[in-house]
Structures are given as C-alpha cells and as structure tokens.
Coordinates of N, CA and C in Angstrom, one line a residue:
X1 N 0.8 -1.2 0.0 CA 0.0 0.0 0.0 C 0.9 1.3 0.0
X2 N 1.9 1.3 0.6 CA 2.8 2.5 0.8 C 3.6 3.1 -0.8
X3 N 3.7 2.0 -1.5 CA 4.0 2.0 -3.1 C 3.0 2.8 -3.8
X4 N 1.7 2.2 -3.4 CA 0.2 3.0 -4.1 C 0.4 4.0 -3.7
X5 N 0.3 4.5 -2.4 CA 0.5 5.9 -1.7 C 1.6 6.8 -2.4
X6 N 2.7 6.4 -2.6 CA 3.6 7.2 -3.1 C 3.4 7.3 -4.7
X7 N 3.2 6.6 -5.8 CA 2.5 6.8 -6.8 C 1.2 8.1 -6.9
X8 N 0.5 7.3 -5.9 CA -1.0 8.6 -6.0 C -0.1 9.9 -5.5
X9 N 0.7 10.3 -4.8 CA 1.0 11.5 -4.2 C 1.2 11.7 -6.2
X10 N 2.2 11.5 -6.4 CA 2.7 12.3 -8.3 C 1.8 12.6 -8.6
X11 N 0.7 11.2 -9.0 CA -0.8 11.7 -9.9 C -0.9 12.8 -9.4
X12 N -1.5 13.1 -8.0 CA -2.0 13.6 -7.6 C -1.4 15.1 -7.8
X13 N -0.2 15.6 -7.3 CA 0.4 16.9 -7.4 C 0.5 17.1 -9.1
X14 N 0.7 15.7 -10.0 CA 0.3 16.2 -12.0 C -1.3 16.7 -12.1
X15 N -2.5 16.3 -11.2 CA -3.5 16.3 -12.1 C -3.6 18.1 -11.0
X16 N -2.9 18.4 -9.9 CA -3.5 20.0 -9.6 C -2.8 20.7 -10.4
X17 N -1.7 20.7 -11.3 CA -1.5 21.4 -12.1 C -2.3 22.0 -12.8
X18 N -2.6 23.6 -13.1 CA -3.5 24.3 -14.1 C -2.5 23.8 -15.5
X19 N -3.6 23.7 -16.1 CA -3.2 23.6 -17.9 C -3.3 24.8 -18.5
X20 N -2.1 24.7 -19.8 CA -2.0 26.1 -20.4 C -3.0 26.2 -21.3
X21 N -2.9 27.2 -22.1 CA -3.4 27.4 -23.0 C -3.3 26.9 -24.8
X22 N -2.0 26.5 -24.3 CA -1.1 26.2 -25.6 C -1.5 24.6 -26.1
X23 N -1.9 24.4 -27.4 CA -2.4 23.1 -27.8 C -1.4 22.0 -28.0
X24 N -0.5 22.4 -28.0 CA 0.6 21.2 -27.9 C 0.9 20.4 -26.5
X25 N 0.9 21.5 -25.4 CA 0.9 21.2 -23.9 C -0.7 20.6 -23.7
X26 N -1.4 20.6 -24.5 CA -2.9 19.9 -23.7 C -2.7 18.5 -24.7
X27 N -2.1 18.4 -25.7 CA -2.0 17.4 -26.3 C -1.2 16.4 -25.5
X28 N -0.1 16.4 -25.3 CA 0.9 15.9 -24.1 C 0.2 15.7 -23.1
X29 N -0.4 16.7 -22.5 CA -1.3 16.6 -21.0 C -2.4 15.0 -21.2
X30 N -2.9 15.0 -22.5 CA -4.0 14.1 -22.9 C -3.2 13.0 -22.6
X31 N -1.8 12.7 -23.3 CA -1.4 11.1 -23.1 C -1.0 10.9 -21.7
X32 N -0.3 11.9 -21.3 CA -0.2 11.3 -20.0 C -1.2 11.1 -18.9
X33 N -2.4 11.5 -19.1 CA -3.5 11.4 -18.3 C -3.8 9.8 -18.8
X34 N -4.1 9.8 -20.1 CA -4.1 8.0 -20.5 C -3.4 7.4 -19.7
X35 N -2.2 7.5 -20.1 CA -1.3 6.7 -19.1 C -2.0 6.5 -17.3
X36 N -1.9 8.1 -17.1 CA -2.6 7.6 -15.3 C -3.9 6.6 -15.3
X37 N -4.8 7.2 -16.3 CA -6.1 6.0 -16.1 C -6.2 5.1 -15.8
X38 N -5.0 4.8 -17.4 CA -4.9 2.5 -17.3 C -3.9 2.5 -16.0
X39 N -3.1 3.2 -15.6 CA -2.6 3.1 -14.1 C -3.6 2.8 -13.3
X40 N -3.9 3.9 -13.2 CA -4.6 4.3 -11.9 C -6.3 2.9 -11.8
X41 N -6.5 2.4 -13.0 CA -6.9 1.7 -12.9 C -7.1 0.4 -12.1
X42 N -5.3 -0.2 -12.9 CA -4.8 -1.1 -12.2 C -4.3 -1.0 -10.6
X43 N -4.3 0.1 -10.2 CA -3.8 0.5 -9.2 C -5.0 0.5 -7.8
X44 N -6.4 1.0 -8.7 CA -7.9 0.4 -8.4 C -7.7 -0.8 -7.9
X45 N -7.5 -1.8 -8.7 CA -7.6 -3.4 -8.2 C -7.3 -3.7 -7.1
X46 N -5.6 -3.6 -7.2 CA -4.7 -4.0 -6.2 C -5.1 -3.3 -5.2
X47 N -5.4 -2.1 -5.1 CA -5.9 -1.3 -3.7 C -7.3 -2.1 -3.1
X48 N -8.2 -2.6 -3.9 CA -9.3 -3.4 -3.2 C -8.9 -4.6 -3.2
X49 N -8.1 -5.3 -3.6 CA -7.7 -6.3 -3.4 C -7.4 -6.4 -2.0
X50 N -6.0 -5.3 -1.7 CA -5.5 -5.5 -0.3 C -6.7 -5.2 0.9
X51 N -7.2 -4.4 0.1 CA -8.5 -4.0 1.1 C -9.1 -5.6 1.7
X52 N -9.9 -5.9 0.6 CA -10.4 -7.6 1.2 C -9.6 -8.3 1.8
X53 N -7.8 -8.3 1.2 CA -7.2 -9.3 2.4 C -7.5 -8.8 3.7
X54 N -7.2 -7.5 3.9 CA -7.4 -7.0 5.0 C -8.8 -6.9 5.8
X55 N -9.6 -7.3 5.0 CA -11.2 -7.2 5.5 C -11.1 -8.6 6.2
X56 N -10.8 -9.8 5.4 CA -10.6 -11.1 5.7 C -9.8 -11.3 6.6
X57 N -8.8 -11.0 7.0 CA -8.2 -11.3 7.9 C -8.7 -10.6 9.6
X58 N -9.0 -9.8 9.4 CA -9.4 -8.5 10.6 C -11.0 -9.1 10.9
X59 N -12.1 -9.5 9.8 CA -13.2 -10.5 10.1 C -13.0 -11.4 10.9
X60 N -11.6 -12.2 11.1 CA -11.8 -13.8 11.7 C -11.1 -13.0 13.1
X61 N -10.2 -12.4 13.0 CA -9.9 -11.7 14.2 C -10.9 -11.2 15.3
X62 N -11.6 -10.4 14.5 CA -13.3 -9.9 15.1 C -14.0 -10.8 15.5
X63 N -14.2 -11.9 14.8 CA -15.3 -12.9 15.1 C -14.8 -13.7 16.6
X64 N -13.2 -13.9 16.1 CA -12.9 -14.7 17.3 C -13.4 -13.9 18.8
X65 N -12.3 -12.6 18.7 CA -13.3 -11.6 19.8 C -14.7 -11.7 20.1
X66 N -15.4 -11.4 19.0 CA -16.9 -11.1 19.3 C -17.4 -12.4 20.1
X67 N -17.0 -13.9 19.4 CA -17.5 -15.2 19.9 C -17.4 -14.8 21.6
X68 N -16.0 -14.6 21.8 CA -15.3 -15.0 23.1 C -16.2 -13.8 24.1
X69 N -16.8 -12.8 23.5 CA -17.7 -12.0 24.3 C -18.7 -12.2 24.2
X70 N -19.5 -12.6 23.1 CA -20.6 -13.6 22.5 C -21.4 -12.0 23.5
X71 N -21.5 -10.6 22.7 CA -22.5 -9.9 23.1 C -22.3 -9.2 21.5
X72 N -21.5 -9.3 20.4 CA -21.1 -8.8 19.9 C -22.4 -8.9 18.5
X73 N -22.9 -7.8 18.1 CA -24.2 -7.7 17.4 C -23.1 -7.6 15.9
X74 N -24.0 -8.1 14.9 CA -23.5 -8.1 13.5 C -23.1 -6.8 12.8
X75 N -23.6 -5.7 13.3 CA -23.9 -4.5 12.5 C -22.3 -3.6 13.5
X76 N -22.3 -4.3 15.3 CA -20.5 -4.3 15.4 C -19.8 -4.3 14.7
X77 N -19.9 -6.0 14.7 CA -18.8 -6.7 13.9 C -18.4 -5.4 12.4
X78 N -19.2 -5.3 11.8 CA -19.0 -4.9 10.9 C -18.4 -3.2 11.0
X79 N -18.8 -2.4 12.1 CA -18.2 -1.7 11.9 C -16.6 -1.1 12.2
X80 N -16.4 -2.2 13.2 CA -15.4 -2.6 13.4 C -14.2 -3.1 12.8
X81 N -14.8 -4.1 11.6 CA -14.1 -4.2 10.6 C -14.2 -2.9 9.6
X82 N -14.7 -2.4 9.2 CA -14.4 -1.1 8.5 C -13.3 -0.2 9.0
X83 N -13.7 0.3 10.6 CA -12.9 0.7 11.3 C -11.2 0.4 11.2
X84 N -10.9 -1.0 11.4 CA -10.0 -1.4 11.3 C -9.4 -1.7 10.0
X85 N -10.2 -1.6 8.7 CA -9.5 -1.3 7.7 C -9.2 0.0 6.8
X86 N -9.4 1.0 7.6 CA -9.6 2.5 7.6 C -8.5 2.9 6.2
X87 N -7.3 2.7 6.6 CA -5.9 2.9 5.7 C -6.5 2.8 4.4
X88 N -6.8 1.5 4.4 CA -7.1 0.4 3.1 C -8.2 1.3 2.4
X89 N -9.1 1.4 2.8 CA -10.2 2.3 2.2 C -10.0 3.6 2.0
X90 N -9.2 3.9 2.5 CA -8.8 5.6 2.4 C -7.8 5.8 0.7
X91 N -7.0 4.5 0.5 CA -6.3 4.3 -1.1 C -6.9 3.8 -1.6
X92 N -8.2 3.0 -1.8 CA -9.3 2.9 -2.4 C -10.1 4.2 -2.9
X93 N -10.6 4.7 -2.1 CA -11.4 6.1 -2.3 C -10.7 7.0 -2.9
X94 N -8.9 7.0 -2.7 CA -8.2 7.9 -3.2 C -7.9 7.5 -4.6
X95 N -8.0 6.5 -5.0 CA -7.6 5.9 -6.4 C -8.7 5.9 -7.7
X96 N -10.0 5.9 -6.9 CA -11.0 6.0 -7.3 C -11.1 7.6 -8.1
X97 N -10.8 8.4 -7.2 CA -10.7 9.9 -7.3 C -9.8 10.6 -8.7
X98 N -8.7 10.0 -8.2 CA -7.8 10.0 -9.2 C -7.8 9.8 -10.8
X99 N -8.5 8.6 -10.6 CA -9.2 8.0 -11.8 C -10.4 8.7 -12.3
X100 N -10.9 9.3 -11.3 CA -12.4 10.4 -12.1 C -11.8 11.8 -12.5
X101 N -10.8 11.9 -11.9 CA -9.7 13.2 -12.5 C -9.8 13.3 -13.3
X102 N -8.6 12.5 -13.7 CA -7.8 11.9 -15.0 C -9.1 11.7 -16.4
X103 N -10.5 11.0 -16.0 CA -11.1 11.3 -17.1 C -11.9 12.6 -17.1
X104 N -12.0 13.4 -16.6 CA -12.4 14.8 -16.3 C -11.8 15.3 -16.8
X105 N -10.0 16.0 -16.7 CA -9.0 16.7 -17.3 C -8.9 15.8 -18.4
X106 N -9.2 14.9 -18.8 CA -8.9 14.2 -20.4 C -10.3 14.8 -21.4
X107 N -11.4 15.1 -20.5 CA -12.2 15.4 -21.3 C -12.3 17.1 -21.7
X108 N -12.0 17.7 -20.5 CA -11.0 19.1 -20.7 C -10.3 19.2 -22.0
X109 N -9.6 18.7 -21.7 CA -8.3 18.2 -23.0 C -9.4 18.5 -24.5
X110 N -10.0 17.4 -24.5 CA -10.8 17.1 -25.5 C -11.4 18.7 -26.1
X111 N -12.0 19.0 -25.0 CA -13.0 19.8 -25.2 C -12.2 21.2 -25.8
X112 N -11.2 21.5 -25.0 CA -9.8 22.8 -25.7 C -9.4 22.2 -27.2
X113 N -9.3 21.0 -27.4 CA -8.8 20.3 -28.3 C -9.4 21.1 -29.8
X114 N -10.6 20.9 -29.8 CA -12.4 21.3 -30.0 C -12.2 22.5 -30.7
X115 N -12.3 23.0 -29.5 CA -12.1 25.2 -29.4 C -11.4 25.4 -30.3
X116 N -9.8 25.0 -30.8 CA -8.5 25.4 -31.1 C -8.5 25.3 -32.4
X117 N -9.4 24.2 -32.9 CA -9.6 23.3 -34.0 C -10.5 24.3 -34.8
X118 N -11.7 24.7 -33.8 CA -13.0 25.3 -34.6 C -12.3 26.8 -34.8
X119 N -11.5 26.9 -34.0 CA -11.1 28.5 -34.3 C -10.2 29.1 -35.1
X120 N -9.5 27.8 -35.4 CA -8.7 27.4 -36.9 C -9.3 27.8 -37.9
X121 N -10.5 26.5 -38.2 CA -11.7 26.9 -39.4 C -11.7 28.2 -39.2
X122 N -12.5 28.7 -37.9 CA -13.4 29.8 -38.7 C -12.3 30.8 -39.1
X123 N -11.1 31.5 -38.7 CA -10.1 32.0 -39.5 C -9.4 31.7 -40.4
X124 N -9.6 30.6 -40.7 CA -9.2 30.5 -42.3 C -10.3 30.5 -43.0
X125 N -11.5 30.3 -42.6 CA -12.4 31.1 -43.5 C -12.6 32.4 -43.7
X126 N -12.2 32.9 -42.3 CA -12.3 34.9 -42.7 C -11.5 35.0 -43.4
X127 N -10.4 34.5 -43.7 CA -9.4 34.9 -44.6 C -9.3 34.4 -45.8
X128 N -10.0 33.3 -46.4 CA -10.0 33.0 -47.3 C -11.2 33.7 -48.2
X129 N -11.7 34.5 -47.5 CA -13.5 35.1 -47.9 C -12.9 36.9 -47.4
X130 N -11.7 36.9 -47.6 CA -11.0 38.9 -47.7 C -10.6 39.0 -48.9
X131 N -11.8 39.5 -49.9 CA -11.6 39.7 -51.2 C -9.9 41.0 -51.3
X132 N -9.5 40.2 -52.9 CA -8.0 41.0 -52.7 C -8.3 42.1 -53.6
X133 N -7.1 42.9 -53.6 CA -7.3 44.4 -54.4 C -6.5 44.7 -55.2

C-alpha cells in the first residue's frame, strides 16, 4: 500500500496542475493522463484487493473476539471491521478519485482540443473570404 500511496501522491500533485493554454501542452497533458487512467486503474484493483485481504483477515480476528464476548451484534462486527481497515479504504477512495480526475482533465483536453480546432476553421475562412485588391 505504501508503493500506491507514493505513486498517487505524483498523480496527484500532476492532475493540480493548471493547464495552459497552448495546444501542444494539452496534447501531451491528454497522453499522460491515458497513461494515469490505465494506471490508476490497475492501481484500483490491487488497492481493493488489499482491502479484502485486509477485510478477511481482521473478520476472523473480530469474530474470534466477538464469539469469546458472544455480546457482539452483527452490524458491530461490521463496523469494526471497517474501522480497522480504515488505511485500506482511504487508497481505495483515493484511487478512485484520481481516476475520475484523470477522465475529467482528459475530457477538458478534448473539449480545448475542440475550441483550437474550430477556431482554426473559422479564420481561415475569414481569410479566405477577404476579397483582394
């Protein structure tokens, strides 16, 4: 988890970066945001993955407790195990986030992409439509 953690910190300090204005810089900005996605994707898994080990292991833990007090209600148990996988869920939620960035600022991208494009056209049509003398 400490690997994920330090990874998301970069995403994280690349995706608060303001973007320029300049279409070459949003072009660049677009692949490396790809890149974070299919990351940050995989990076999704393995974070819920460790999550469930951790849910699974800290469950039998709990249970054994709760048996040996045998007062321990189900909706405890359970918060308990959340509680105690607190970490785990916090790079979960965070990777999640990351990942709704990344396609947020890619759709940014897109959408400047768009603007830059249409505003090409319509000046070379004013200028192709400035009768000469």
């Amino acid at each position: 988890m400490e690997a994920i953690k330090t990874e998301l910190e970069a995403m994280q300090a690349y995706l608060e970066i303001t973007i320029s204005e300049n279409p070459a810089e949003v072009v660049e900005r677009g692949a490396t945001l790809q890149v974070y996605m299919a990351r940050s994707g995989k990076m999704l898994a393995d974070a819920k993955q460790e999550l469930n080990k951790a849910m699974q292991s800290e469950v039998m833990e709990i249970i054994r407790k709760g048996a040996q007090d045998a007062g321990a209600s189900h909706t405890a148990v359970n918060a308990l195990v959340k509680s105690a996988c607190c970490e785990q869920q916090y790079i979960v939620d965070w990777v999640e986030r990351i990942n709704r960035s990344c396609t947020h600022q890619l759709d940014y991208c897109r959408t400047l992409l768009s603007k830059y494009k249409e505003e090409m056209r319509t000046s070379n049509f004013h200028f192709q439509n400035i009768p000469n003398k």
